[in-house]
Amino acid sequence: MTPADSASTVLFLALLLVTLGYGVTCWFWPFKACRTCRGTGKLRSPFLRAIRLCPPCNGTGLRLRAGRRGINAARRIHRANHHH
């Protein structure tokens, strides 16, 4: 085995581990804090100091992870094809 082969094997295993870790994270913790409001669910107007609900998360402070959106879409497709 050449050093290039062992390096590519290590890189592949690291990538596989990160992907599996993200998949587990999306399965057990499907939501993350909204980046727009930093998880508070509220936004402050810069001039009037008024508070309003954050539009991206609808005031919940939580957003569905991109990976979980993919899992949900795959499950919907599987259910649609499996039942018919």
XYZ file of N, CA and C in Angstrom:
252
model
N 0.857 -1.182 0.000
C 0.000 0.000 0.000
C 0.899 1.241 0.000
N 0.642 2.131 -0.920
C 1.444 3.345 -1.017
C 0.917 4.387 -0.038
N 1.722 5.389 0.279
C 1.247 6.449 1.181
C 0.008 7.171 0.644
N -0.091 7.300 -0.674
C -1.277 7.957 -1.252
C -2.526 7.108 -1.019
N -2.394 5.786 -1.126
C -3.531 4.902 -0.868
C -3.980 4.989 0.583
N -3.025 4.982 1.507
C -3.392 5.035 2.927
C -3.995 6.394 3.276
N -3.489 7.471 2.658
C -4.048 8.805 2.917
C -5.477 8.900 2.398
N -5.725 8.338 1.211
C -7.090 8.393 0.669
C -8.036 7.515 1.492
N -7.529 6.402 2.033
C -8.352 5.552 2.887
C -8.717 6.276 4.175
N -7.749 6.942 4.780
C -8.004 7.707 6.002
C -8.995 8.833 5.722
N -8.836 9.512 4.606
C -9.755 10.595 4.244
C -11.169 10.061 4.031
N -11.286 8.914 3.353
C -12.589 8.308 3.121
C -13.255 7.920 4.437
N -12.496 7.300 5.344
C -13.055 6.888 6.633
C -13.469 8.102 7.468
N -12.678 9.173 7.422
C -13.037 10.396 8.158
C -14.318 10.999 7.595
N -14.430 11.030 6.275
C -15.635 11.562 5.635
C -16.855 10.705 5.965
N -16.687 9.398 5.972
C -17.766 8.482 6.319
C -18.206 8.694 7.762
N -17.252 8.868 8.672
C -17.559 9.085 10.082
C -18.319 10.395 10.286
N -17.886 11.451 9.617
C -18.566 12.748 9.728
C -19.989 12.648 9.178
N -20.157 11.976 8.051
C -21.480 11.834 7.441
C -22.418 11.040 8.342
N -21.922 9.934 8.885
C -22.751 9.138 9.790
C -23.082 9.917 11.054
N -22.115 10.664 11.573
C -22.358 11.485 12.767
C -23.430 12.537 12.507
N -23.372 13.177 11.339
C -24.387 14.176 11.003
C -25.756 13.522 10.834
N -25.788 12.336 10.244
C -27.056 11.616 10.093
C -27.678 11.287 11.430
N -26.867 10.843 12.381
C -27.368 10.545 13.733
C -27.864 11.823 14.402
N -27.115 12.908 14.232
C -27.531 14.196 14.802
C -28.886 14.627 14.236
N -29.062 14.495 12.930
C -30.324 14.891 12.297
C -31.472 14.002 12.757
N -31.179 12.743 13.048
C -32.226 11.820 13.477
C -32.679 12.133 14.903
N -31.734 12.324 15.811
C -32.082 12.520 17.221
C -32.376 13.973 17.580
N -31.728 14.918 16.920
C -31.961 16.345 17.178
C -32.295 17.028 15.853
N -33.558 16.895 15.382
C -33.904 17.405 14.048
C -33.899 18.934 13.954
N -33.985 19.632 15.086
C -34.039 21.092 15.052
C -32.750 21.697 15.570
N -32.438 22.875 15.057
C -31.305 23.651 15.548
C -31.800 25.080 15.787
N -31.023 25.864 16.488
C -31.407 27.255 16.754
C -31.402 28.050 15.447
N -32.406 28.879 15.272
C -32.508 29.729 14.087
C -31.342 30.716 14.076
N -30.672 30.833 12.927
C -29.533 31.753 12.839
C -29.973 33.205 12.783
N -31.152 33.458 12.252
C -31.600 34.844 12.094
C -31.837 35.503 13.450
N -32.533 34.809 14.340
C -32.870 35.389 15.650
C -32.021 34.802 16.775
N -31.082 33.916 16.434
C -30.206 33.242 17.401
C -31.002 32.442 18.438
N -32.121 31.870 18.014
C -32.899 30.995 18.880
C -33.890 31.686 19.791
N -34.027 33.010 19.688
C -34.961 33.709 20.574
C -36.376 33.740 20.019
N -36.523 33.688 18.698
C -37.840 33.752 18.072
C -38.318 35.175 17.841
N -37.514 36.146 18.256
C -37.911 37.563 18.122
C -36.812 38.344 17.424
N -37.233 39.362 16.695
C -36.296 40.289 16.064
C -36.630 41.696 16.519
N -35.591 42.491 16.695
C -35.771 43.874 17.114
C -35.587 44.794 15.912
N -36.470 45.745 15.747
C -36.335 46.722 14.683
C -35.160 47.650 15.016
N -34.323 47.983 14.043
C -33.139 48.790 14.355
C -33.461 50.232 14.764
N -34.588 50.778 14.303
C -34.861 52.196 14.584
C -35.893 52.394 15.675
N -36.991 51.660 15.621
C -38.079 51.898 16.557
C -37.983 51.053 17.817
N -37.022 50.127 17.861
C -36.851 49.216 18.979
C -38.082 48.335 19.202
N -38.898 48.185 18.168
C -40.070 47.314 18.253
C -39.625 45.863 18.125
N -40.369 44.963 18.743
C -40.053 43.540 18.673
C -41.110 42.857 17.820
N -40.648 42.006 16.903
C -41.580 41.240 16.082
C -41.105 39.792 16.024
N -41.998 38.908 15.597
C -41.638 37.498 15.487
C -40.705 37.296 14.303
N -39.779 36.385 14.456
C -38.805 36.078 13.407
C -39.506 35.332 12.267
N -39.473 35.858 11.036
C -40.158 35.189 9.922
C -39.604 33.804 9.549
N -38.276 33.587 9.499
C -37.804 32.264 9.086
C -38.247 31.120 10.003
N -38.338 31.370 11.314
C -38.708 30.294 12.239
C -40.118 30.465 12.797
N -40.859 31.450 12.333
C -42.220 31.737 12.806
C -42.291 31.958 14.310
N -41.232 32.529 14.871
C -41.236 32.861 16.289
C -40.920 31.696 17.213
N -40.577 30.535 16.683
C -40.260 29.388 17.540
C -38.814 29.390 18.007
N -37.928 30.012 17.243
C -36.505 29.993 17.566
C -35.805 28.749 17.050
N -36.549 27.856 16.384
C -35.985 26.598 15.899
C -36.160 26.466 14.395
N -35.178 25.864 13.748
C -35.251 25.568 12.318
C -34.929 24.099 12.119
N -35.563 23.472 11.143
C -35.297 22.076 10.820
C -33.941 21.983 10.119
N -33.101 21.052 10.549
C -31.790 20.872 9.926
C -31.957 20.434 8.474
N -31.008 20.817 7.620
C -31.068 20.458 6.201
C -31.064 18.942 6.025
N -30.261 18.243 6.809
C -30.216 16.792 6.718
C -31.540 16.152 7.097
N -32.218 16.721 8.089
C -33.510 16.171 8.491
C -34.562 16.430 7.415
N -34.455 17.577 6.730
C -35.363 17.830 5.605
C -35.197 16.745 4.552
N -33.956 16.339 4.295
C -33.687 15.271 3.339
C -34.245 13.937 3.801
N -34.086 13.632 5.091
C -34.637 12.390 5.649
C -36.149 12.383 5.499
N -36.799 13.504 5.848
C -38.265 13.586 5.753
C -38.730 13.427 4.306
N -38.013 14.036 3.366
C -38.388 13.924 1.955
C -38.242 12.476 1.481
N -37.166 11.814 1.879
C -36.964 10.419 1.484
C -38.055 9.526 2.071
N -38.459 9.787 3.303
C -39.526 8.997 3.927
C -40.859 9.215 3.222
N -41.126 10.477 2.821
C -42.371 10.766 2.081
C -42.393 10.020 0.756
N -41.282 10.048 0.039
C -41.203 9.359 -1.249
C -41.360 7.858 -1.062
N -40.712 7.325 -0.045
C -40.812 5.887 0.223
C -42.249 5.484 0.550
N -42.909 6.270 1.397
C -44.306 5.968 1.752
C -45.214 6.074 0.536
N -45.001 7.083 -0.299
C -45.848 7.262 -1.471
C -45.699 6.106 -2.458
N -44.483 5.609 -2.607
C -44.232 4.512 -3.538
C -44.559 3.154 -2.933
N -44.489 3.050 -1.648
C -44.701 1.763 -0.989
C -46.183 1.400 -0.868
N -47.031 2.373 -0.696
C -48.453 2.125 -0.474
C -49.250 1.913 -1.763
N -48.653 2.245 -2.894
C -49.422 2.152 -4.139
C -48.942 1.056 -5.012
